[in-house]
Amino acid sequence: MFVGHYAASLALKSVEKSASLGVLFLAVQFVDILFFPLVLLGIERMNIIENYTASTHFELVFMPFTHSLVASFLWAGAVYAIVMLMPSKQLVKKRSVAFVISAGVLSHWFFDLVVHTPDLPLASDHTLKLGFGLWNNAVATYTLEAILLIMGLWLYLKSTKGHNVIGRYGMIGFVIFLLLINVLNIFGPLTDDSVTGVAVSALVSYFLFAGIAFWLDGKRD
Ligand SMILES: [Zn+2]
């Protein structure tokens, strides 16, 4: 799953408004942000196979450190601890911010579970791998991600208020942009068959989208 993950960021922001939306955008892709460098280092493995599923060109072979359920809980716990170590006067608020950010990290696995083919390991030994395989149906995958994202947007817009034109319409425009990007992502042909190219463009997208979300969120109260 790609843009659908941001539904969790938008929903969690509506739960805890002190959490940065930019950080929540990075949190929901945290394990992917680790995955691509680990692939480039040869620690985790993916192959690029054109039309491997109806929605993707990726065969995800080995990813115990980022995409196992056990690892996801450990990363979420680590992120919770890091936020708690940051200086802040209000302990209750900090706990709540740490909770939603780590929930964002953990959400990645459960969103992936719906779409991935059985490639998500439960633990590091890779004996049991799960995935409901919605990726085998491109229209269903696109529709699910779009519905999730629009629901997240709705929760976000309900809980915050724009104080100028960018504030009022910017996030709606950004979600439309993400939905268009996902048309290319799911229905588009394979444009780059190098793992390095895929990794770099994924990482650039994650940070760029987080930056845009952070900027637009600053235009709302
Ligand atoms: Zn992932």
Short mmCIF file of N, CA and C in Angstrom, two decimals, residues 39-202:
data_model
loop_
_atom_site.label_atom_id
_atom_site.label_comp_id
_atom_site.label_asym_id
_atom_site.label_seq_id
_atom_site.Cartn_x
_atom_site.Cartn_y
_atom_site.Cartn_z
N VAL A 39 17.35 -2.76 1.68
CA VAL A 39 17.42 -3.47 0.39
C VAL A 39 18.71 -3.07 -0.33
N LEU A 40 19.00 -1.77 -0.34
CA LEU A 40 20.21 -1.30 -1.04
C LEU A 40 21.47 -1.87 -0.39
N LEU A 41 21.39 -2.11 0.94
CA LEU A 41 22.55 -2.68 1.64
C LEU A 41 22.61 -4.20 1.52
N GLY A 42 21.56 -4.79 0.91
CA GLY A 42 21.55 -6.24 0.72
C GLY A 42 21.09 -7.01 1.96
N ILE A 43 20.52 -6.29 2.95
CA ILE A 43 20.08 -6.96 4.18
C ILE A 43 18.65 -7.50 4.02
N GLU A 44 17.78 -6.72 3.39
CA GLU A 44 16.46 -7.23 3.02
C GLU A 44 16.44 -7.34 1.49
N ARG A 45 15.42 -8.07 0.96
CA ARG A 45 15.48 -8.33 -0.49
C ARG A 45 14.14 -8.14 -1.19
N MET A 46 14.20 -7.50 -2.34
CA MET A 46 13.03 -7.44 -3.23
C MET A 46 13.52 -7.61 -4.66
N ASN A 47 12.63 -8.15 -5.51
CA ASN A 47 12.94 -8.22 -6.94
C ASN A 47 11.91 -7.41 -7.69
N ILE A 48 12.34 -6.82 -8.79
CA ILE A 48 11.39 -6.10 -9.63
C ILE A 48 11.01 -7.01 -10.80
N ILE A 49 9.74 -7.37 -10.83
CA ILE A 49 9.22 -8.25 -11.89
C ILE A 49 7.99 -7.56 -12.46
N GLU A 50 8.04 -7.24 -13.73
CA GLU A 50 6.92 -6.50 -14.33
C GLU A 50 5.61 -7.25 -14.12
N ASN A 51 4.60 -6.50 -13.64
CA ASN A 51 3.27 -7.06 -13.37
C ASN A 51 3.31 -8.31 -12.48
N TYR A 52 4.13 -8.27 -11.46
CA TYR A 52 4.19 -9.39 -10.50
C TYR A 52 2.82 -9.60 -9.88
N THR A 53 2.15 -8.49 -9.53
CA THR A 53 0.71 -8.55 -9.21
C THR A 53 0.05 -7.54 -10.14
N ALA A 54 -1.28 -7.52 -10.14
CA ALA A 54 -2.01 -6.58 -11.01
C ALA A 54 -1.71 -5.13 -10.63
N SER A 55 -1.28 -4.91 -9.38
CA SER A 55 -1.07 -3.53 -8.90
C SER A 55 0.39 -3.15 -8.71
N THR A 56 1.28 -4.11 -8.68
CA THR A 56 2.69 -3.80 -8.36
C THR A 56 3.65 -4.60 -9.25
N HIS A 57 4.88 -4.13 -9.24
CA HIS A 57 5.93 -4.85 -9.97
C HIS A 57 6.98 -5.41 -8.99
N PHE A 58 6.57 -5.54 -7.72
CA PHE A 58 7.55 -5.93 -6.69
C PHE A 58 7.29 -7.34 -6.17
N GLU A 59 8.35 -8.13 -6.18
CA GLU A 59 8.31 -9.39 -5.44
C GLU A 59 9.09 -9.15 -4.15
N LEU A 60 8.39 -9.14 -3.03
CA LEU A 60 9.02 -8.82 -1.74
C LEU A 60 9.46 -10.12 -1.09
N VAL A 61 10.76 -10.36 -1.15
CA VAL A 61 11.28 -11.70 -0.86
C VAL A 61 11.62 -11.88 0.62
N PHE A 62 12.28 -10.89 1.21
CA PHE A 62 12.83 -11.07 2.55
C PHE A 62 12.86 -9.73 3.27
N MET A 63 12.01 -9.58 4.28
CA MET A 63 11.96 -8.28 4.99
C MET A 63 11.58 -8.46 6.46
N PRO A 64 12.33 -9.32 7.16
CA PRO A 64 12.00 -9.61 8.56
C PRO A 64 12.23 -8.44 9.51
N PHE A 65 13.17 -7.57 9.17
CA PHE A 65 13.54 -6.49 10.11
C PHE A 65 12.62 -5.29 10.02
N THR A 66 11.89 -5.17 8.91
CA THR A 66 11.01 -4.01 8.75
C THR A 66 9.54 -4.40 8.67
N HIS A 67 9.24 -5.52 8.02
CA HIS A 67 7.84 -5.82 7.75
C HIS A 67 7.32 -7.08 8.43
N SER A 68 8.01 -7.55 9.49
CA SER A 68 7.38 -8.63 10.27
C SER A 68 6.52 -7.97 11.34
N LEU A 69 5.52 -8.69 11.79
CA LEU A 69 4.62 -8.13 12.82
C LEU A 69 5.41 -7.84 14.10
N VAL A 70 6.29 -8.78 14.46
CA VAL A 70 7.09 -8.59 15.67
C VAL A 70 7.97 -7.34 15.54
N ALA A 71 8.63 -7.20 14.39
CA ALA A 71 9.49 -6.02 14.17
C ALA A 71 8.66 -4.73 14.20
N SER A 72 7.45 -4.79 13.66
CA SER A 72 6.60 -3.59 13.64
C SER A 72 6.30 -3.13 15.06
N PHE A 73 5.99 -4.09 15.95
CA PHE A 73 5.74 -3.72 17.35
C PHE A 73 7.02 -3.15 17.98
N LEU A 74 8.17 -3.74 17.66
CA LEU A 74 9.42 -3.26 18.25
C LEU A 74 9.74 -1.84 17.77
N TRP A 75 9.55 -1.60 16.45
CA TRP A 75 9.81 -0.24 15.93
C TRP A 75 8.85 0.76 16.54
N ALA A 76 7.58 0.36 16.67
CA ALA A 76 6.59 1.27 17.27
C ALA A 76 6.98 1.59 18.71
N GLY A 77 7.45 0.57 19.44
CA GLY A 77 7.90 0.77 20.82
C GLY A 77 9.12 1.68 20.88
N ALA A 78 10.05 1.48 19.96
CA ALA A 78 11.26 2.31 19.92
C ALA A 78 10.90 3.77 19.64
N VAL A 79 9.98 3.98 18.69
CA VAL A 79 9.56 5.34 18.35
C VAL A 79 8.85 5.99 19.55
N TYR A 80 8.03 5.20 20.24
CA TYR A 80 7.35 5.71 21.45
C TYR A 80 8.40 6.18 22.46
N ALA A 81 9.43 5.36 22.68
CA ALA A 81 10.48 5.69 23.66
C ALA A 81 11.23 6.95 23.24
N ILE A 82 11.53 7.08 21.95
CA ILE A 82 12.28 8.26 21.47
C ILE A 82 11.48 9.54 21.72
N VAL A 83 10.18 9.48 21.40
CA VAL A 83 9.35 10.68 21.63
C VAL A 83 9.30 11.00 23.12
N MET A 84 9.19 9.97 23.96
CA MET A 84 9.13 10.21 25.41
C MET A 84 10.44 10.79 25.95
N LEU A 85 11.55 10.53 25.27
CA LEU A 85 12.85 11.06 25.74
C LEU A 85 13.03 12.53 25.36
N MET A 86 12.17 13.02 24.48
CA MET A 86 12.31 14.42 24.06
C MET A 86 11.87 15.36 25.18
N PRO A 87 12.56 16.51 25.28
CA PRO A 87 12.20 17.43 26.37
C PRO A 87 10.82 18.06 26.12
N SER A 88 9.99 18.03 27.13
CA SER A 88 8.67 18.65 27.06
C SER A 88 8.12 18.74 28.48
N LYS A 89 7.43 19.82 28.75
CA LYS A 89 6.95 20.03 30.12
C LYS A 89 5.73 19.19 30.44
N GLN A 90 4.86 19.04 29.44
CA GLN A 90 3.60 18.36 29.72
C GLN A 90 3.69 16.87 29.45
N LEU A 91 3.81 16.11 30.51
CA LEU A 91 4.01 14.66 30.37
C LEU A 91 2.79 13.98 29.74
N VAL A 92 1.61 14.41 30.14
CA VAL A 92 0.39 13.76 29.63
C VAL A 92 0.27 13.96 28.13
N LYS A 93 0.52 15.20 27.69
CA LYS A 93 0.48 15.55 26.27
C LYS A 93 1.52 14.75 25.50
N LYS A 94 2.75 14.69 26.07
CA LYS A 94 3.84 13.98 25.40
C LYS A 94 3.50 12.50 25.22
N ARG A 95 2.88 11.92 26.26
CA ARG A 95 2.49 10.52 26.18
C ARG A 95 1.48 10.30 25.04
N SER A 96 0.56 11.23 24.93
CA SER A 96 -0.48 11.11 23.91
C SER A 96 0.13 11.27 22.50
N VAL A 97 1.07 12.22 22.36
CA VAL A 97 1.75 12.42 21.07
C VAL A 97 2.57 11.17 20.72
N ALA A 98 3.31 10.64 21.71
CA ALA A 98 4.12 9.43 21.49
C ALA A 98 3.22 8.27 21.07
N PHE A 99 2.05 8.19 21.70
CA PHE A 99 1.13 7.09 21.40
C PHE A 99 0.64 7.15 19.95
N VAL A 100 0.20 8.35 19.50
CA VAL A 100 -0.34 8.40 18.13
C VAL A 100 0.77 8.20 17.08
N ILE A 101 1.99 8.69 17.37
CA ILE A 101 3.08 8.49 16.39
C ILE A 101 3.44 7.01 16.31
N SER A 102 3.52 6.34 17.46
CA SER A 102 3.86 4.92 17.41
C SER A 102 2.69 4.10 16.82
N ALA A 103 1.47 4.55 17.05
CA ALA A 103 0.32 3.87 16.41
C ALA A 103 0.43 4.01 14.89
N GLY A 104 0.91 5.15 14.43
CA GLY A 104 1.13 5.36 12.99
C GLY A 104 2.15 4.36 12.45
N VAL A 105 3.25 4.16 13.18
CA VAL A 105 4.29 3.20 12.77
C VAL A 105 3.68 1.80 12.66
N LEU A 106 2.90 1.42 13.68
CA LEU A 106 2.32 0.09 13.72
C LEU A 106 1.24 -0.09 12.64
N SER A 107 0.54 0.98 12.32
CA SER A 107 -0.57 0.88 11.35
C SER A 107 -0.08 0.36 10.00
N HIS A 108 1.19 0.65 9.66
CA HIS A 108 1.72 0.27 8.35
C HIS A 108 1.52 -1.22 8.07
N TRP A 109 1.84 -2.06 9.06
CA TRP A 109 1.77 -3.52 8.85
C TRP A 109 0.34 -3.95 8.57
N PHE A 110 -0.62 -3.39 9.33
CA PHE A 110 -2.01 -3.83 9.19
C PHE A 110 -2.63 -3.34 7.88
N PHE A 111 -2.23 -2.15 7.42
CA PHE A 111 -2.69 -1.67 6.12
C PHE A 111 -2.08 -2.53 5.01
N ASP A 112 -0.78 -2.83 5.16
CA ASP A 112 -0.10 -3.67 4.16
C ASP A 112 -0.73 -5.07 4.09
N LEU A 113 -1.13 -5.57 5.27
CA LEU A 113 -1.69 -6.93 5.35
C LEU A 113 -2.83 -7.15 4.35
N VAL A 114 -3.65 -6.13 4.16
CA VAL A 114 -4.83 -6.27 3.30
C VAL A 114 -4.41 -6.43 1.83
N VAL A 115 -3.42 -5.68 1.41
CA VAL A 115 -3.09 -5.64 -0.03
C VAL A 115 -1.97 -6.59 -0.44
N HIS A 116 -1.00 -6.81 0.44
CA HIS A 116 0.17 -7.62 0.05
C HIS A 116 -0.23 -9.05 -0.28
N THR A 117 0.55 -9.68 -1.15
CA THR A 117 0.46 -11.13 -1.31
C THR A 117 1.13 -11.72 -0.05
N PRO A 118 0.98 -13.00 0.24
CA PRO A 118 1.54 -13.51 1.52
C PRO A 118 3.07 -13.37 1.60
N ASP A 119 3.52 -12.15 1.91
CA ASP A 119 4.95 -11.88 2.02
C ASP A 119 5.30 -11.18 3.33
N LEU A 120 4.29 -10.94 4.18
CA LEU A 120 4.54 -10.25 5.45
C LEU A 120 4.76 -11.29 6.55
N PRO A 121 6.01 -11.43 7.03
CA PRO A 121 6.27 -12.44 8.06
C PRO A 121 5.70 -12.03 9.42
N LEU A 122 5.30 -13.03 10.20
CA LEU A 122 4.86 -12.72 11.57
C LEU A 122 6.07 -12.41 12.44
N ALA A 123 7.11 -13.23 12.28
CA ALA A 123 8.33 -13.03 13.08
C ALA A 123 9.53 -13.11 12.15
N SER A 124 10.73 -12.98 12.72
CA SER A 124 11.92 -12.88 11.88
C SER A 124 12.27 -14.18 11.18
N ASP A 125 11.71 -15.32 11.64
CA ASP A 125 12.12 -16.59 11.04
C ASP A 125 11.44 -16.88 9.70
N HIS A 126 10.46 -16.04 9.31
CA HIS A 126 9.85 -16.16 7.98
C HIS A 126 9.13 -17.48 7.75
N THR A 127 8.72 -18.19 8.83
CA THR A 127 8.03 -19.47 8.60
C THR A 127 6.57 -19.23 8.21
N LEU A 128 5.95 -18.21 8.84
CA LEU A 128 4.56 -17.92 8.52
C LEU A 128 4.47 -16.52 7.92
N LYS A 129 3.96 -16.44 6.70
CA LYS A 129 3.86 -15.14 6.04
C LYS A 129 2.40 -14.89 5.65
N LEU A 130 1.98 -13.63 5.84
CA LEU A 130 0.57 -13.29 5.62
C LEU A 130 0.41 -12.18 4.58
N GLY A 131 -0.78 -12.10 4.04
CA GLY A 131 -1.13 -11.05 3.09
C GLY A 131 -2.41 -11.48 2.39
N PHE A 132 -3.43 -10.61 2.42
CA PHE A 132 -4.74 -11.01 1.86
C PHE A 132 -4.79 -10.88 0.34
N GLY A 133 -3.77 -10.24 -0.26
CA GLY A 133 -3.62 -10.31 -1.71
C GLY A 133 -4.52 -9.40 -2.54
N LEU A 134 -4.99 -8.30 -1.95
CA LEU A 134 -5.84 -7.40 -2.75
C LEU A 134 -5.08 -6.83 -3.96
N TRP A 135 -3.76 -6.83 -3.89
CA TRP A 135 -2.93 -6.35 -5.01
C TRP A 135 -3.25 -7.11 -6.31
N ASN A 136 -3.82 -8.31 -6.20
CA ASN A 136 -4.15 -9.06 -7.41
C ASN A 136 -5.31 -8.44 -8.18
N ASN A 137 -5.99 -7.47 -7.55
CA ASN A 137 -7.06 -6.75 -8.23
C ASN A 137 -6.75 -5.25 -8.15
N ALA A 138 -6.31 -4.69 -9.27
CA ALA A 138 -5.82 -3.30 -9.27
C ALA A 138 -6.94 -2.31 -8.94
N VAL A 139 -8.12 -2.52 -9.50
CA VAL A 139 -9.23 -1.59 -9.26
C VAL A 139 -9.63 -1.62 -7.78
N ALA A 140 -9.70 -2.82 -7.20
CA ALA A 140 -10.05 -2.94 -5.79
C ALA A 140 -8.99 -2.28 -4.90
N THR A 141 -7.72 -2.47 -5.27
CA THR A 141 -6.64 -1.86 -4.48
C THR A 141 -6.74 -0.35 -4.53
N TYR A 142 -6.93 0.18 -5.74
CA TYR A 142 -7.01 1.64 -5.89
C TYR A 142 -8.20 2.17 -5.11
N THR A 143 -9.35 1.50 -5.23
CA THR A 143 -10.57 1.96 -4.57
C THR A 143 -10.40 1.95 -3.06
N LEU A 144 -9.83 0.89 -2.53
CA LEU A 144 -9.63 0.81 -1.07
C LEU A 144 -8.75 1.96 -0.59
N GLU A 145 -7.60 2.17 -1.27
CA GLU A 145 -6.69 3.24 -0.84
C GLU A 145 -7.38 4.60 -0.92
N ALA A 146 -8.17 4.80 -1.97
CA ALA A 146 -8.86 6.08 -2.15
C ALA A 146 -9.90 6.29 -1.04
N ILE A 147 -10.68 5.24 -0.74
CA ILE A 147 -11.71 5.37 0.30
C ILE A 147 -11.05 5.68 1.65
N LEU A 148 -9.97 4.94 1.96
CA LEU A 148 -9.27 5.18 3.23
C LEU A 148 -8.77 6.62 3.31
N LEU A 149 -8.13 7.07 2.24
CA LEU A 149 -7.54 8.41 2.25
C LEU A 149 -8.61 9.49 2.39
N ILE A 150 -9.72 9.30 1.69
CA ILE A 150 -10.81 10.30 1.76
C ILE A 150 -11.44 10.29 3.16
N MET A 151 -11.56 9.11 3.77
CA MET A 151 -12.08 9.05 5.14
C MET A 151 -11.13 9.77 6.11
N GLY A 152 -9.82 9.55 5.92
CA GLY A 152 -8.83 10.24 6.76
C GLY A 152 -8.91 11.74 6.57
N LEU A 153 -9.05 12.16 5.33
CA LEU A 153 -9.17 13.60 5.03
C LEU A 153 -10.40 14.20 5.72
N TRP A 154 -11.50 13.46 5.65
CA TRP A 154 -12.75 13.93 6.25
C TRP A 154 -12.58 14.14 7.76
N LEU A 155 -11.95 13.16 8.44
CA LEU A 155 -11.72 13.28 9.89
C LEU A 155 -10.82 14.49 10.18
N TYR A 156 -9.80 14.65 9.34
CA TYR A 156 -8.85 15.75 9.53
C TYR A 156 -9.54 17.11 9.34
N LEU A 157 -10.31 17.24 8.27
CA LEU A 157 -10.96 18.52 7.98
C LEU A 157 -12.00 18.87 9.05
N LYS A 158 -12.63 17.83 9.62
CA LYS A 158 -13.64 18.03 10.65
C LYS A 158 -13.01 18.56 11.94
N SER A 159 -11.75 18.18 12.17
CA SER A 159 -11.15 18.48 13.47
C SER A 159 -10.24 19.71 13.44
N THR A 160 -9.99 20.27 12.25
CA THR A 160 -9.13 21.47 12.15
C THR A 160 -9.84 22.49 11.27
N LYS A 161 -9.28 23.72 11.28
CA LYS A 161 -9.96 24.79 10.55
C LYS A 161 -8.92 25.60 9.77
N GLY A 162 -9.19 25.85 8.49
CA GLY A 162 -8.26 26.63 7.67
C GLY A 162 -8.46 28.12 7.92
N HIS A 163 -7.34 28.86 8.00
CA HIS A 163 -7.52 30.29 8.23
C HIS A 163 -7.16 31.14 7.02
N ASN A 164 -6.92 30.52 5.89
CA ASN A 164 -6.83 31.25 4.62
C ASN A 164 -7.13 30.26 3.48
N VAL A 165 -6.97 30.72 2.24
CA VAL A 165 -7.35 29.85 1.10
C VAL A 165 -6.52 28.57 1.10
N ILE A 166 -5.21 28.70 1.32
CA ILE A 166 -4.34 27.50 1.32
C ILE A 166 -4.78 26.56 2.45
N GLY A 167 -5.08 27.14 3.60
CA GLY A 167 -5.52 26.35 4.74
C GLY A 167 -6.82 25.63 4.47
N ARG A 168 -7.74 26.31 3.81
CA ARG A 168 -9.06 25.72 3.57
C ARG A 168 -9.03 24.63 2.50
N TYR A 169 -8.30 24.87 1.42
CA TYR A 169 -8.39 23.95 0.27
C TYR A 169 -7.10 23.16 -0.02
N GLY A 170 -5.99 23.58 0.64
CA GLY A 170 -4.70 22.96 0.34
C GLY A 170 -4.68 21.46 0.55
N MET A 171 -5.20 21.01 1.71
CA MET A 171 -5.11 19.58 2.02
C MET A 171 -6.01 18.77 1.08
N ILE A 172 -7.14 19.37 0.68
CA ILE A 172 -8.02 18.68 -0.27
C ILE A 172 -7.28 18.50 -1.60
N GLY A 173 -6.61 19.58 -2.04
CA GLY A 173 -5.83 19.53 -3.29
C GLY A 173 -4.71 18.50 -3.20
N PHE A 174 -4.08 18.44 -2.03
CA PHE A 174 -2.96 17.51 -1.84
C PHE A 174 -3.45 16.06 -1.90
N VAL A 175 -4.61 15.79 -1.30
CA VAL A 175 -5.16 14.43 -1.35
C VAL A 175 -5.53 14.07 -2.79
N ILE A 176 -6.09 15.02 -3.54
CA ILE A 176 -6.40 14.76 -4.97
C ILE A 176 -5.10 14.44 -5.72
N PHE A 177 -4.05 15.20 -5.42
CA PHE A 177 -2.73 14.95 -6.03
C PHE A 177 -2.23 13.53 -5.69
N LEU A 178 -2.37 13.14 -4.43
CA LEU A 178 -1.94 11.78 -4.03
C LEU A 178 -2.76 10.71 -4.75
N LEU A 179 -4.05 10.98 -4.94
CA LEU A 179 -4.91 10.01 -5.64
C LEU A 179 -4.50 9.89 -7.11
N LEU A 180 -4.06 11.01 -7.71
CA LEU A 180 -3.59 10.96 -9.10
C LEU A 180 -2.26 10.22 -9.21
N ILE A 181 -1.36 10.50 -8.26
CA ILE A 181 -0.08 9.78 -8.22
C ILE A 181 -0.33 8.28 -8.15
N ASN A 182 -1.34 7.90 -7.35
CA ASN A 182 -1.62 6.48 -7.16
C ASN A 182 -2.19 5.82 -8.42
N VAL A 183 -2.79 6.63 -9.32
CA VAL A 183 -3.24 6.07 -10.61
C VAL A 183 -2.01 5.56 -11.36
N LEU A 184 -0.97 6.40 -11.42
CA LEU A 184 0.27 6.00 -12.09
C LEU A 184 0.92 4.82 -11.37
N ASN A 185 0.91 4.90 -10.03
CA ASN A 185 1.56 3.87 -9.22
C ASN A 185 0.92 2.49 -9.44
N ILE A 186 -0.41 2.46 -9.50
CA ILE A 186 -1.10 1.16 -9.57
C ILE A 186 -1.34 0.70 -11.02
N PHE A 187 -1.75 1.65 -11.89
CA PHE A 187 -2.11 1.25 -13.26
C PHE A 187 -1.00 1.51 -14.28
N GLY A 188 0.01 2.29 -13.85
CA GLY A 188 1.05 2.68 -14.80
C GLY A 188 2.00 1.54 -15.13
N PRO A 189 2.70 1.67 -16.24
CA PRO A 189 3.69 0.64 -16.61
C PRO A 189 4.94 0.76 -15.74
N LEU A 190 5.76 -0.25 -15.80
CA LEU A 190 7.04 -0.21 -15.09
C LEU A 190 7.96 0.77 -15.81
N THR A 191 8.34 1.84 -15.11
CA THR A 191 9.17 2.85 -15.78
C THR A 191 10.64 2.71 -15.42
N ASP A 192 10.91 2.08 -14.29
CA ASP A 192 12.30 1.97 -13.83
C ASP A 192 12.48 0.57 -13.25
N ASP A 193 13.29 -0.25 -13.89
CA ASP A 193 13.41 -1.62 -13.39
C ASP A 193 14.64 -1.81 -12.50
N SER A 194 15.25 -0.70 -12.05
CA SER A 194 16.37 -0.87 -11.13
C SER A 194 15.88 -0.67 -9.70
N VAL A 195 16.33 -1.56 -8.82
CA VAL A 195 15.93 -1.48 -7.41
C VAL A 195 16.38 -0.14 -6.83
N THR A 196 17.57 0.30 -7.23
CA THR A 196 18.09 1.58 -6.72
C THR A 196 17.15 2.73 -7.11
N GLY A 197 16.72 2.73 -8.37
CA GLY A 197 15.81 3.79 -8.83
C GLY A 197 14.50 3.78 -8.07
N VAL A 198 13.93 2.59 -7.88
CA VAL A 198 12.66 2.46 -7.14
C VAL A 198 12.85 2.93 -5.70
N ALA A 199 13.96 2.51 -5.08
CA ALA A 199 14.22 2.87 -3.67
C ALA A 199 14.36 4.38 -3.53
N VAL A 200 15.14 4.98 -4.42
CA VAL A 200 15.38 6.43 -4.32
C VAL A 200 14.08 7.19 -4.54
N SER A 201 13.29 6.81 -5.56
CA SER A 201 12.07 7.57 -5.81
C SER A 201 11.06 7.37 -4.68
N ALA A 202 11.02 6.18 -4.08
CA ALA A 202 10.11 5.97 -2.94
C ALA A 202 10.52 6.86 -1.77
#
